[in-house]
Short mmCIF file of C-alpha atoms and ligand atoms in Angstrom, two decimals:
data_model
loop_
_atom_site.label_atom_id
_atom_site.label_comp_id
_atom_site.label_asym_id
_atom_site.label_seq_id
_atom_site.Cartn_x
_atom_site.Cartn_y
_atom_site.Cartn_z
CA UNK A 1 83.28 87.06 55.66
CA UNK A 2 86.01 84.74 56.99
CA UNK A 3 87.08 84.60 60.61
CA UNK A 4 89.49 87.55 60.99
CA UNK A 5 93.10 86.55 61.66
CA UNK A 6 94.71 89.91 62.43
CA UNK A 7 92.77 91.90 64.98
CA UNK A 8 93.44 95.33 66.49
CA UNK A 9 91.82 96.12 69.81
CA UNK A 10 91.66 99.72 71.02
CA UNK A 11 91.71 99.92 74.82
CA UNK A 12 93.37 97.79 77.48
CA UNK A 13 90.67 97.82 80.17
CA UNK A 14 88.97 94.60 81.29
CA UNK A 15 86.95 94.28 78.06
CA UNK A 16 89.90 94.80 75.71
CA UNK A 17 92.37 92.67 77.69
CA UNK A 18 89.92 89.79 78.12
CA UNK A 19 88.93 89.79 74.46
CA UNK A 20 92.57 89.97 73.38
CA UNK A 21 93.57 87.06 75.65
CA UNK A 22 90.70 84.84 74.47
CA UNK A 23 91.45 85.50 70.79
CA UNK A 24 95.21 85.07 71.13
CA UNK A 25 94.73 81.76 72.92
CA UNK A 26 92.88 80.56 69.80
CA UNK A 27 95.81 81.51 67.59
CA UNK A 28 94.67 84.91 66.35
CA UNK A 29 97.23 87.62 65.75
CA UNK A 30 96.18 90.31 68.22
CA UNK A 31 97.52 93.79 68.82
CA UNK A 32 96.10 95.77 71.69
CA UNK A 33 96.55 99.52 71.89
CA UNK A 34 96.56 100.81 75.41
CA UNK A 35 96.69 104.40 76.38
CA UNK A 36 98.12 104.24 79.88
CA UNK A 37 96.78 107.59 81.16
CA UNK A 38 94.05 107.01 83.75
CA UNK A 39 92.40 109.10 86.48
CA UNK A 40 93.89 108.92 90.02
CA UNK A 41 91.08 106.54 91.07
CA UNK A 42 89.08 104.38 88.70
CA UNK A 43 85.51 103.19 89.21
CA UNK A 44 84.68 99.52 88.79
CA UNK A 45 86.13 98.27 92.07
CA UNK A 46 83.26 96.06 93.24
CA UNK A 47 82.98 92.86 91.24
CA UNK A 48 79.90 90.64 91.23
CA UNK A 49 80.49 86.89 91.76
CA UNK A 50 79.79 86.07 88.10
CA UNK A 51 83.08 87.82 87.24
CA UNK A 52 85.11 85.23 89.16
CA UNK A 53 84.90 82.52 86.45
CA UNK A 54 86.47 85.03 84.03
CA UNK A 55 89.38 85.53 86.43
CA UNK A 56 89.86 81.77 86.54
CA UNK A 57 89.73 81.52 82.76
CA UNK A 58 92.35 84.26 82.48
CA UNK A 59 94.43 82.41 85.10
CA UNK A 60 94.60 85.44 87.43
CA UNK A 61 92.28 84.67 90.33
CA UNK A 62 95.02 84.08 92.90
CA UNK A 63 96.92 87.17 91.84
CA UNK A 64 93.75 89.28 92.08
CA UNK A 65 92.90 87.75 95.47
CA UNK A 66 96.36 88.74 96.76
CA UNK A 67 95.84 92.49 96.22
CA UNK A 68 92.07 92.68 96.75
CA UNK A 69 89.47 92.38 99.49
CA UNK A 70 87.46 89.18 99.61
CA UNK A 71 83.78 90.02 99.23
CA UNK A 72 81.14 87.79 100.77
CA UNK A 73 78.04 89.82 100.04
CA UNK A 74 76.24 93.10 99.52
CA UNK A 75 74.50 95.37 102.03
CA UNK A 76 71.64 97.62 100.96
CA UNK A 77 70.92 100.34 103.53
CA UNK A 78 67.52 101.99 103.10
CA UNK A 79 68.46 105.18 104.96
CA UNK A 80 66.95 105.11 108.43
CA UNK A 81 64.51 102.40 107.30
CA UNK A 82 66.69 99.33 107.75
CA UNK A 83 68.99 97.21 105.68
CA UNK A 84 69.25 93.98 103.72
CA UNK A 85 72.37 91.86 103.91
CA UNK A 86 72.75 89.57 100.94
CA UNK A 87 75.26 86.81 101.67
CA UNK A 88 76.46 85.16 98.50
CA UNK A 89 76.96 81.81 100.25
CA UNK A 90 73.27 81.71 101.21
CA UNK A 91 72.15 81.95 97.60
CA UNK A 92 70.64 78.62 96.61
CA UNK A 93 72.26 76.97 93.57
CA UNK A 94 74.87 79.72 93.29
CA UNK A 95 77.82 78.72 91.12
CA UNK A 96 80.14 81.23 92.81
CA UNK A 97 79.60 82.28 96.41
CA UNK A 98 82.09 85.14 96.75
CA UNK A 99 83.81 87.85 94.81
CA UNK A 100 86.42 90.61 95.24
CA UNK A 101 86.72 94.35 95.66
CA UNK A 102 89.66 95.32 93.50
CA UNK A 103 92.00 98.30 93.22
CA UNK A 104 91.41 98.98 89.52
CA UNK A 105 94.96 100.01 88.59
CA UNK A 106 96.33 96.65 89.80
CA UNK A 107 93.37 94.73 88.38
CA UNK A 108 93.74 96.24 84.91
CA UNK A 109 97.51 95.64 84.91
CA UNK A 110 96.90 92.00 85.86
CA UNK A 111 94.37 91.50 83.04
CA UNK A 112 96.84 93.07 80.59
CA UNK A 113 99.60 90.75 81.78
CA UNK A 114 97.30 87.79 81.21
CA UNK A 115 96.75 89.03 77.65
CA UNK A 116 100.52 89.37 77.12
CA UNK A 117 101.08 85.84 78.41
CA UNK A 118 98.48 84.60 75.93
CA UNK A 119 100.56 86.10 73.11
CA UNK A 120 98.94 89.54 72.65
CA UNK A 121 101.26 92.35 71.62
CA UNK A 122 100.48 95.44 73.68
CA UNK A 123 101.30 98.82 72.13
CA UNK A 124 101.39 101.78 74.54
CA UNK A 125 99.78 104.28 72.26
CA UNK A 126 96.48 106.13 72.02
CA UNK A 127 95.14 104.65 68.79
CA UNK A 128 93.10 106.61 66.28
CA UNK A 129 90.68 105.31 63.72
CA UNK A 130 89.22 106.85 60.59
CA UNK A 131 86.67 106.01 57.94
CA UNK A 132 87.89 103.77 55.14
CA UNK A 133 85.98 104.88 52.04
CA UNK A 134 82.37 106.05 51.90
CA UNK A 135 80.76 103.16 53.73
CA UNK A 136 81.05 101.95 57.28
CA UNK A 137 84.48 100.38 57.11
CA UNK A 138 87.12 101.81 59.41
CA UNK A 139 90.92 101.68 59.50
CA UNK A 140 93.72 102.62 61.82
CA UNK A 141 95.29 106.04 61.26
CA UNK A 142 98.81 106.19 59.84
CA UNK A 143 100.32 107.19 63.19
CA UNK A 144 98.62 104.26 64.93
CA UNK A 145 99.90 101.84 62.30
CA UNK A 146 103.36 103.37 62.68
CA UNK A 147 103.20 103.00 66.47
CA UNK A 148 102.33 99.32 66.01
CA UNK A 149 105.06 98.66 63.47
CA UNK A 150 106.87 95.52 64.49
CA UNK A 151 103.83 94.30 66.42
CA UNK A 152 101.38 94.35 63.51
CA UNK A 153 102.31 92.81 60.17
CA UNK A 154 100.15 95.05 57.96
CA UNK A 155 96.68 96.55 58.40
CA UNK A 156 94.33 94.54 60.65
CA UNK A 157 91.35 92.61 59.19
CA UNK A 158 89.16 93.68 62.07
CA UNK A 159 89.10 96.51 64.63
CA UNK A 160 87.42 96.43 68.05
CA UNK A 161 86.69 99.57 70.03
CA UNK A 162 87.12 98.60 73.68
CA UNK A 163 88.21 102.10 74.66
CA UNK A 164 85.49 102.68 77.25
CA UNK A 165 83.22 105.67 77.48
CA UNK A 166 85.16 107.71 74.91
CA UNK A 167 83.13 105.81 72.29
CA UNK A 168 85.56 106.54 69.45
CA UNK A 169 83.83 104.40 66.87
CA UNK A 170 80.32 105.51 67.77
CA UNK A 171 81.40 109.14 67.38
CA UNK A 172 83.28 108.51 64.14
CA UNK A 173 80.40 106.74 62.39
CA UNK A 174 77.55 108.56 64.11
CA UNK A 175 76.08 105.30 65.46
CA UNK A 176 72.81 106.11 67.29
CA UNK A 177 72.85 105.80 71.06
CA UNK A 178 70.17 105.66 73.71
CA UNK A 179 70.55 107.38 77.06
CA UNK A 180 69.00 106.33 80.35
CA UNK A 181 66.48 108.41 82.25
CA UNK A 182 68.70 109.48 85.11
CA UNK A 183 70.76 112.66 84.92
CA UNK A 184 73.07 111.84 87.78
CA UNK A 185 76.61 112.76 88.61
CA UNK A 186 78.88 110.32 90.41
CA UNK A 187 81.67 111.69 92.61
CA UNK A 188 84.29 109.13 93.57
CA UNK A 189 87.30 109.15 95.90
CA UNK A 190 89.18 106.97 98.40
CA UNK A 191 88.95 107.53 102.15
CA UNK A 192 90.45 106.45 105.43
CA UNK A 193 88.48 106.44 108.66
CA UNK A 194 85.27 105.09 107.15
CA UNK A 195 83.53 102.08 108.67
CA UNK A 196 81.60 99.41 106.83
CA UNK A 197 78.99 97.36 108.66
CA UNK A 198 79.94 93.98 107.25
CA UNK A 199 83.62 93.61 106.38
CA UNK A 200 84.17 92.91 102.70
CA UNK A 201 80.62 93.71 101.64
CA UNK A 202 79.86 96.39 99.10
CA UNK A 203 77.45 98.82 100.81
CA UNK A 204 74.79 100.75 98.93
CA UNK A 205 73.24 103.46 101.11
CA UNK A 206 70.03 105.22 100.12
CA UNK A 207 70.45 108.90 101.03
CA UNK A 208 68.07 111.84 101.37
CA UNK A 209 69.29 112.70 97.89
CA UNK A 210 70.82 110.04 95.71
CA UNK A 211 72.75 107.05 97.03
CA UNK A 212 76.28 106.24 98.12
CA UNK A 213 78.58 103.28 97.64
CA UNK A 214 81.13 102.11 100.18
CA UNK A 215 83.57 99.55 98.83
CA UNK A 216 86.21 98.25 101.24
CA UNK A 217 89.66 98.10 99.61
CA UNK A 218 93.00 97.26 101.23
CA UNK A 219 93.76 100.08 103.73
CA UNK A 220 90.99 102.34 102.50
CA UNK A 221 87.35 102.58 101.52
CA UNK A 222 86.17 103.71 98.12
CA UNK A 223 83.14 105.97 98.36
CA UNK A 224 81.04 107.37 95.60
CA UNK A 225 77.94 109.46 95.73
CA UNK A 226 75.44 109.22 92.89
CA UNK A 227 73.21 112.24 92.86
CA UNK A 228 71.18 114.50 90.65
CA UNK A 229 73.60 116.65 88.62
CA UNK A 230 71.76 119.91 89.35
CA UNK A 231 71.44 119.25 93.08
CA UNK A 232 75.16 118.55 93.69
CA UNK A 233 76.18 121.92 92.22
CA UNK A 234 74.82 123.60 95.37
CA UNK A 235 77.70 122.09 97.33
CA UNK A 236 80.61 123.84 95.63
CA UNK A 237 82.27 124.86 92.40
CA UNK A 238 84.46 121.82 91.97
CA UNK A 239 84.12 118.05 92.62
CA UNK A 240 86.42 118.09 95.69
CA UNK A 241 84.37 120.77 97.48
CA UNK A 242 81.10 119.23 96.36
CA UNK A 243 81.91 115.80 97.78
CA UNK A 244 83.46 117.08 101.03
CA UNK A 245 80.57 119.44 101.76
CA UNK A 246 77.90 116.94 100.78
CA UNK A 247 79.28 114.33 103.20
CA UNK A 248 78.76 116.75 106.10
CA UNK A 249 75.28 117.65 104.95
CA UNK A 250 73.37 114.41 104.32
CA UNK A 251 71.64 113.11 107.46
CA UNK A 252 72.16 109.44 106.59
CA UNK A 253 75.93 109.66 106.21
CA UNK A 254 77.12 112.64 108.20
CA UNK A 255 77.55 110.54 111.36
CA UNK A 256 79.82 107.92 109.92
CA UNK A 257 81.46 110.43 107.57
CA UNK A 258 82.61 112.51 110.57
CA UNK A 259 85.86 110.54 110.83
CA UNK A 260 86.40 110.37 107.07
CA UNK A 261 89.72 111.53 105.61
CA UNK A 262 89.79 111.82 101.84
CA UNK A 263 93.15 110.59 100.52
CA UNK A 264 92.68 111.05 96.75
CA UNK A 265 91.27 113.75 94.52
CA UNK A 266 87.58 113.38 93.63
CA UNK A 267 86.86 112.10 90.14
CA UNK A 268 83.56 113.05 88.55
CA UNK A 269 81.46 111.01 86.10
CA UNK A 270 78.26 112.13 84.41
CA UNK A 271 75.94 111.04 81.58
CA UNK A 272 77.09 107.46 81.90
CA UNK A 273 73.73 105.71 81.39
CA UNK A 274 74.11 105.22 77.65
CA UNK A 275 74.56 102.54 75.01
CA UNK A 276 74.93 102.27 71.26
CA UNK A 277 72.06 100.77 69.30
CA UNK A 278 74.50 98.86 67.12
CA UNK A 279 77.64 96.98 68.11
CA UNK A 280 78.98 95.53 64.88
CA UNK A 281 79.84 96.70 61.36
CA UNK A 282 81.62 95.40 58.26
CA UNK A 283 85.08 95.26 59.86
CA UNK A 284 84.51 96.46 63.41
CA UNK A 285 82.76 95.77 66.69
CA UNK A 286 82.26 97.44 70.05
CA UNK A 287 83.00 95.79 73.41
CA UNK A 288 82.55 96.78 77.05
CA UNK A 289 81.64 100.36 77.90
CA UNK A 290 82.35 101.38 74.30
CA UNK A 291 79.18 99.43 73.49
CA UNK A 292 77.22 100.44 76.55
CA UNK A 293 76.95 100.96 80.26
CA UNK A 294 73.78 100.68 82.37
CA UNK A 295 74.40 102.24 85.81
CA UNK A 296 76.77 101.81 88.77
CA UNK A 297 74.15 100.67 91.29
CA UNK A 298 74.50 96.88 91.12
CA UNK A 299 78.18 96.75 90.08
CA UNK A 300 77.27 95.15 86.77
CA UNK A 301 79.71 97.08 84.54
CA UNK A 302 82.78 94.85 84.78
CA UNK A 303 80.67 91.74 84.28
CA UNK A 304 78.93 93.20 81.22
CA UNK A 305 82.34 94.23 79.86
CA UNK A 306 83.89 90.78 80.35
CA UNK A 307 80.80 88.99 79.03
CA UNK A 308 80.89 91.12 75.90
CA UNK A 309 84.56 90.16 75.47
CA UNK A 310 83.75 86.47 75.78
CA UNK A 311 80.78 86.63 73.41
CA UNK A 312 82.64 88.74 70.85
CA UNK A 313 85.62 86.39 70.86
CA UNK A 314 83.23 83.51 70.10
CA UNK A 315 81.62 85.48 67.27
CA UNK A 316 84.97 86.47 65.75
CA UNK A 317 86.26 82.91 65.88
CA UNK A 318 83.21 81.82 63.90
CA UNK A 319 83.54 84.90 61.74
CA UNK A 320 80.10 84.76 60.16
CA UNK A 321 77.78 87.78 59.87
CA UNK A 322 75.16 85.75 61.74
CA UNK A 323 77.54 85.18 64.66
CA UNK A 324 78.35 88.88 64.86
CA UNK A 325 74.67 89.85 64.62
CA UNK A 326 73.86 87.46 67.43
CA UNK A 327 76.68 88.98 69.53
CA UNK A 328 75.11 92.42 69.07
CA UNK A 329 71.68 91.12 70.01
CA UNK A 330 72.98 89.37 73.11
CA UNK A 331 74.76 92.44 74.48
CA UNK A 332 71.72 94.63 73.85
CA UNK A 333 69.52 92.09 75.64
CA UNK A 334 71.95 91.93 78.56
CA UNK A 335 71.92 95.72 78.90
CA UNK A 336 68.13 95.83 78.63
CA UNK A 337 67.73 93.29 81.46
CA UNK A 338 70.09 95.19 83.76
CA UNK A 339 68.38 98.48 82.92
CA UNK A 340 65.06 96.95 83.95
CA UNK A 341 66.36 95.86 87.37
CA UNK A 342 68.17 99.18 87.87
CA UNK A 343 64.89 101.01 87.18
CA UNK A 344 63.29 99.02 90.02
CA UNK A 345 65.96 100.28 92.40
CA UNK A 346 65.52 103.94 91.50
CA UNK A 347 61.70 103.88 91.60
CA UNK A 348 61.72 102.40 95.12
CA UNK A 349 59.97 99.09 94.32
CA UNK A 350 62.98 96.87 94.90
CA UNK A 351 63.88 98.40 98.27
CA UNK A 352 60.22 98.17 99.29
CA UNK A 353 60.21 94.49 98.37
CA UNK A 354 63.41 93.95 100.40
CA UNK A 355 61.78 95.68 103.37
CA UNK A 356 58.56 93.67 103.12
CA UNK A 357 60.68 90.51 102.81
CA UNK A 358 62.29 91.34 106.17
CA UNK A 359 58.90 91.68 107.90
CA UNK A 360 57.54 88.40 106.60
CA UNK A 361 60.63 86.21 106.49
CA UNK A 362 59.93 84.46 109.81
CA UNK A 363 56.25 83.75 109.08
CA UNK A 364 55.32 80.30 107.63
CA UNK A 365 54.46 81.80 104.23
CA UNK A 366 57.65 83.86 104.38
CA UNK A 367 59.76 80.76 105.04
CA UNK A 368 58.16 78.96 102.12
CA UNK A 369 58.67 81.87 99.74
CA UNK A 370 62.20 82.46 101.01
CA UNK A 371 63.29 78.98 99.90
CA UNK A 372 62.16 79.69 96.34
CA UNK A 373 63.24 83.31 96.38
CA UNK A 374 66.76 82.55 97.57
CA UNK A 375 67.35 80.63 94.36
CA UNK A 376 66.09 83.31 92.00
CA UNK A 377 66.25 86.84 93.29
CA UNK A 378 69.85 87.08 94.61
CA UNK A 379 71.22 85.41 91.49
CA UNK A 380 70.08 88.43 89.50
CA UNK A 381 72.43 90.58 91.61
CA UNK A 382 75.30 88.11 91.61
CA UNK A 383 75.09 88.31 87.82
CA UNK A 384 74.37 84.60 87.32
CA UNK A 385 70.69 85.06 86.48
CA UNK A 386 70.62 88.67 85.36
CA UNK A 387 68.89 87.78 82.10
CA UNK A 388 66.91 84.78 83.35
CA UNK A 389 63.24 85.33 82.38
CA UNK A 390 61.83 83.38 85.34
CA UNK A 391 64.02 85.11 87.96
CA UNK A 392 63.21 88.54 86.55
CA UNK A 393 59.53 87.66 86.18
CA UNK A 394 59.33 86.45 89.78
CA UNK A 395 60.71 89.72 91.14
CA UNK A 396 58.38 91.70 88.90
CA UNK A 397 55.41 89.61 90.05
CA UNK A 398 56.32 90.12 93.72
CA UNK A 399 56.73 93.84 93.21
CA UNK A 400 53.28 93.96 91.65
CA UNK A 401 51.42 91.83 94.20
CA UNK A 402 53.68 91.52 97.23
CA UNK A 403 54.36 95.04 98.43
CA UNK A 404 51.53 94.78 100.99
CA UNK A 405 50.20 98.25 100.24
CA UNK A 406 53.53 99.90 101.02
CA UNK A 407 54.03 102.90 98.78
CA UNK A 408 57.30 102.39 96.85
CA UNK A 409 57.58 106.13 96.47
CA UNK A 410 58.75 106.29 100.08
CA UNK A 411 61.96 104.50 99.07
CA UNK A 412 62.43 106.12 95.66
CA UNK A 413 65.92 107.49 94.99
CA UNK A 414 65.73 111.27 94.68
C1 FAD B 1 80.28 105.94 88.58
C2 FAD B 1 80.59 104.54 88.13
C3 FAD B 1 80.81 103.55 89.07
C4 FAD B 1 81.09 102.23 88.65
N1 FAD B 1 81.28 101.25 89.58
C5 FAD B 1 81.42 99.97 89.17
C6 FAD B 1 81.56 98.90 90.10
O1 FAD B 1 81.64 99.11 91.30
N2 FAD B 1 81.63 97.62 89.61
C7 FAD B 1 81.59 97.36 88.28
O2 FAD B 1 81.61 96.20 87.89
N3 FAD B 1 81.53 98.36 87.37
C8 FAD B 1 81.44 99.64 87.78
N4 FAD B 1 81.41 100.65 86.86
C9 FAD B 1 81.55 100.32 85.45
C10 FAD B 1 83.00 99.94 85.06
O3 FAD B 1 83.89 100.94 85.48
C11 FAD B 1 83.06 99.77 83.55
O4 FAD B 1 81.93 99.08 83.11
C12 FAD B 1 84.33 99.03 83.13
O5 FAD B 1 85.47 99.78 83.48
C13 FAD B 1 84.29 98.81 81.62
O6 FAD B 1 85.51 98.26 81.17
P1 FAD B 1 86.04 98.58 79.70
O7 FAD B 1 87.23 97.74 79.49
O8 FAD B 1 84.92 98.49 78.74
O9 FAD B 1 86.42 100.13 79.72
P2 FAD B 1 87.50 100.91 80.58
O10 FAD B 1 87.67 100.30 81.91
O11 FAD B 1 87.11 102.35 80.52
O12 FAD B 1 88.86 100.70 79.81
C14 FAD B 1 89.11 101.32 78.57
C15 FAD B 1 90.60 101.50 78.40
O13 FAD B 1 90.87 101.93 77.07
C16 FAD B 1 91.84 102.94 77.08
N5 FAD B 1 91.66 103.72 75.85
C17 FAD B 1 90.65 104.56 75.55
N6 FAD B 1 90.82 105.04 74.31
C18 FAD B 1 91.96 104.48 73.83
C19 FAD B 1 92.66 104.61 72.59
N7 FAD B 1 92.24 105.43 71.63
N8 FAD B 1 93.78 103.90 72.42
C20 FAD B 1 94.24 103.08 73.39
N9 FAD B 1 93.62 102.94 74.58
C21 FAD B 1 92.49 103.63 74.79
C22 FAD B 1 91.55 103.72 78.35
O14 FAD B 1 92.64 104.48 78.77
C23 FAD B 1 91.22 102.56 79.30
O15 FAD B 1 92.39 102.06 79.87
C24 FAD B 1 81.15 101.95 87.26
C25 FAD B 1 80.96 102.97 86.33
C26 FAD B 1 80.68 104.25 86.75
C27 FAD B 1 80.46 105.33 85.72
#
């Protein structure tokens, strides 16, 4: 296999636009199909600091900063039990000490513009793919080729599915997938009249049932509740009623939700913990959510999507089967590492460790450990060390031996 020259990318979200821009900058002929229709609000508004270098590489950081909220950290509220404030500028050895909360419609449009400036031809069309012969090759449908006429000089050598959770290619070829353990539903909307404790921070509140995010955006706060799919049905027949009623019901949030005014419809997501077991084939690859998504809790999705774009562009520029195989392996490893950390949140061990850390932080042993910890543990959540074996091992070790006989079950997410 030679490095493909003519590449079609399906989907103009952060994964597709980033991949397209990186390939076009290296002289590849790239057409990106983008189906403009999107829900009234789009999840993926809280970015971890490790995303910022991608914004710089795309040349859009200032533009993003102008329409976003500067984010200096993350606040984890353990219900009535307390809270942990992670300040990115206190993380030892951090490469990036801030991030942004972004309105997704503006963010996606900015990424697409960066791709256009790099020479990508964007076709506003919902692309379709079909099998090409009996094997695993795929091709664009006639109508998609027709829609791209003028932008695409003939059939592409390579096709990337970056179309998000629709998973077109996975469905077409019957690629096996693996689902996570949680059967949650996420309900998401924008609100006025909601306070956050630390301006700019993403807030993750453990509730009696499930958890809630609060993401400050310009003039509004994005809130999303993540909750067992069966449980939320008790609160109404449709997502709007379910979210509105639930906010009045849960003891942890009903006080600050009293002044909340919902200003958008509620958008519902379910069965999102899922990834494909393969990400490359003879003339195709998967990127971003089309490959896999772990869970919303640590805002890792946009980073994983942009990393997959960067790694896939490198593999396609080399063009060897080995490079593509190593891309697949790297994304699967990335997802596996995040899934591990996410599991620690849901089973209560991570929040218990945070709580124990607060008790001991002013003791001599606490001060000593804190110096070491501040280099390793927070950098998992900023995304810089999410796959670092020592950082992950240290947290696992502390959860095994450092919970001081606290039962993690008390902080499990129900
Ligand atoms: C409940 C929830 C909360 C989340 N919160 C966060 C968060 O706070 N922070 C974070 O980092 N991540 C978060 N995520 C994850 C994040 O939203 C995704 O990981 C990210 O959007 C993935 O980007 P993408 O480009 O792969 O896919 P998408 O953003 O889904 O973009 C895909 C694009 O492709 C287009 N498309 C689809 N099919 C076609 C087609 N056939 N032809 C042309 N275009 C097509 C779609 O219209 C869309 O524009 C959350 C996810 C969920 C489920």
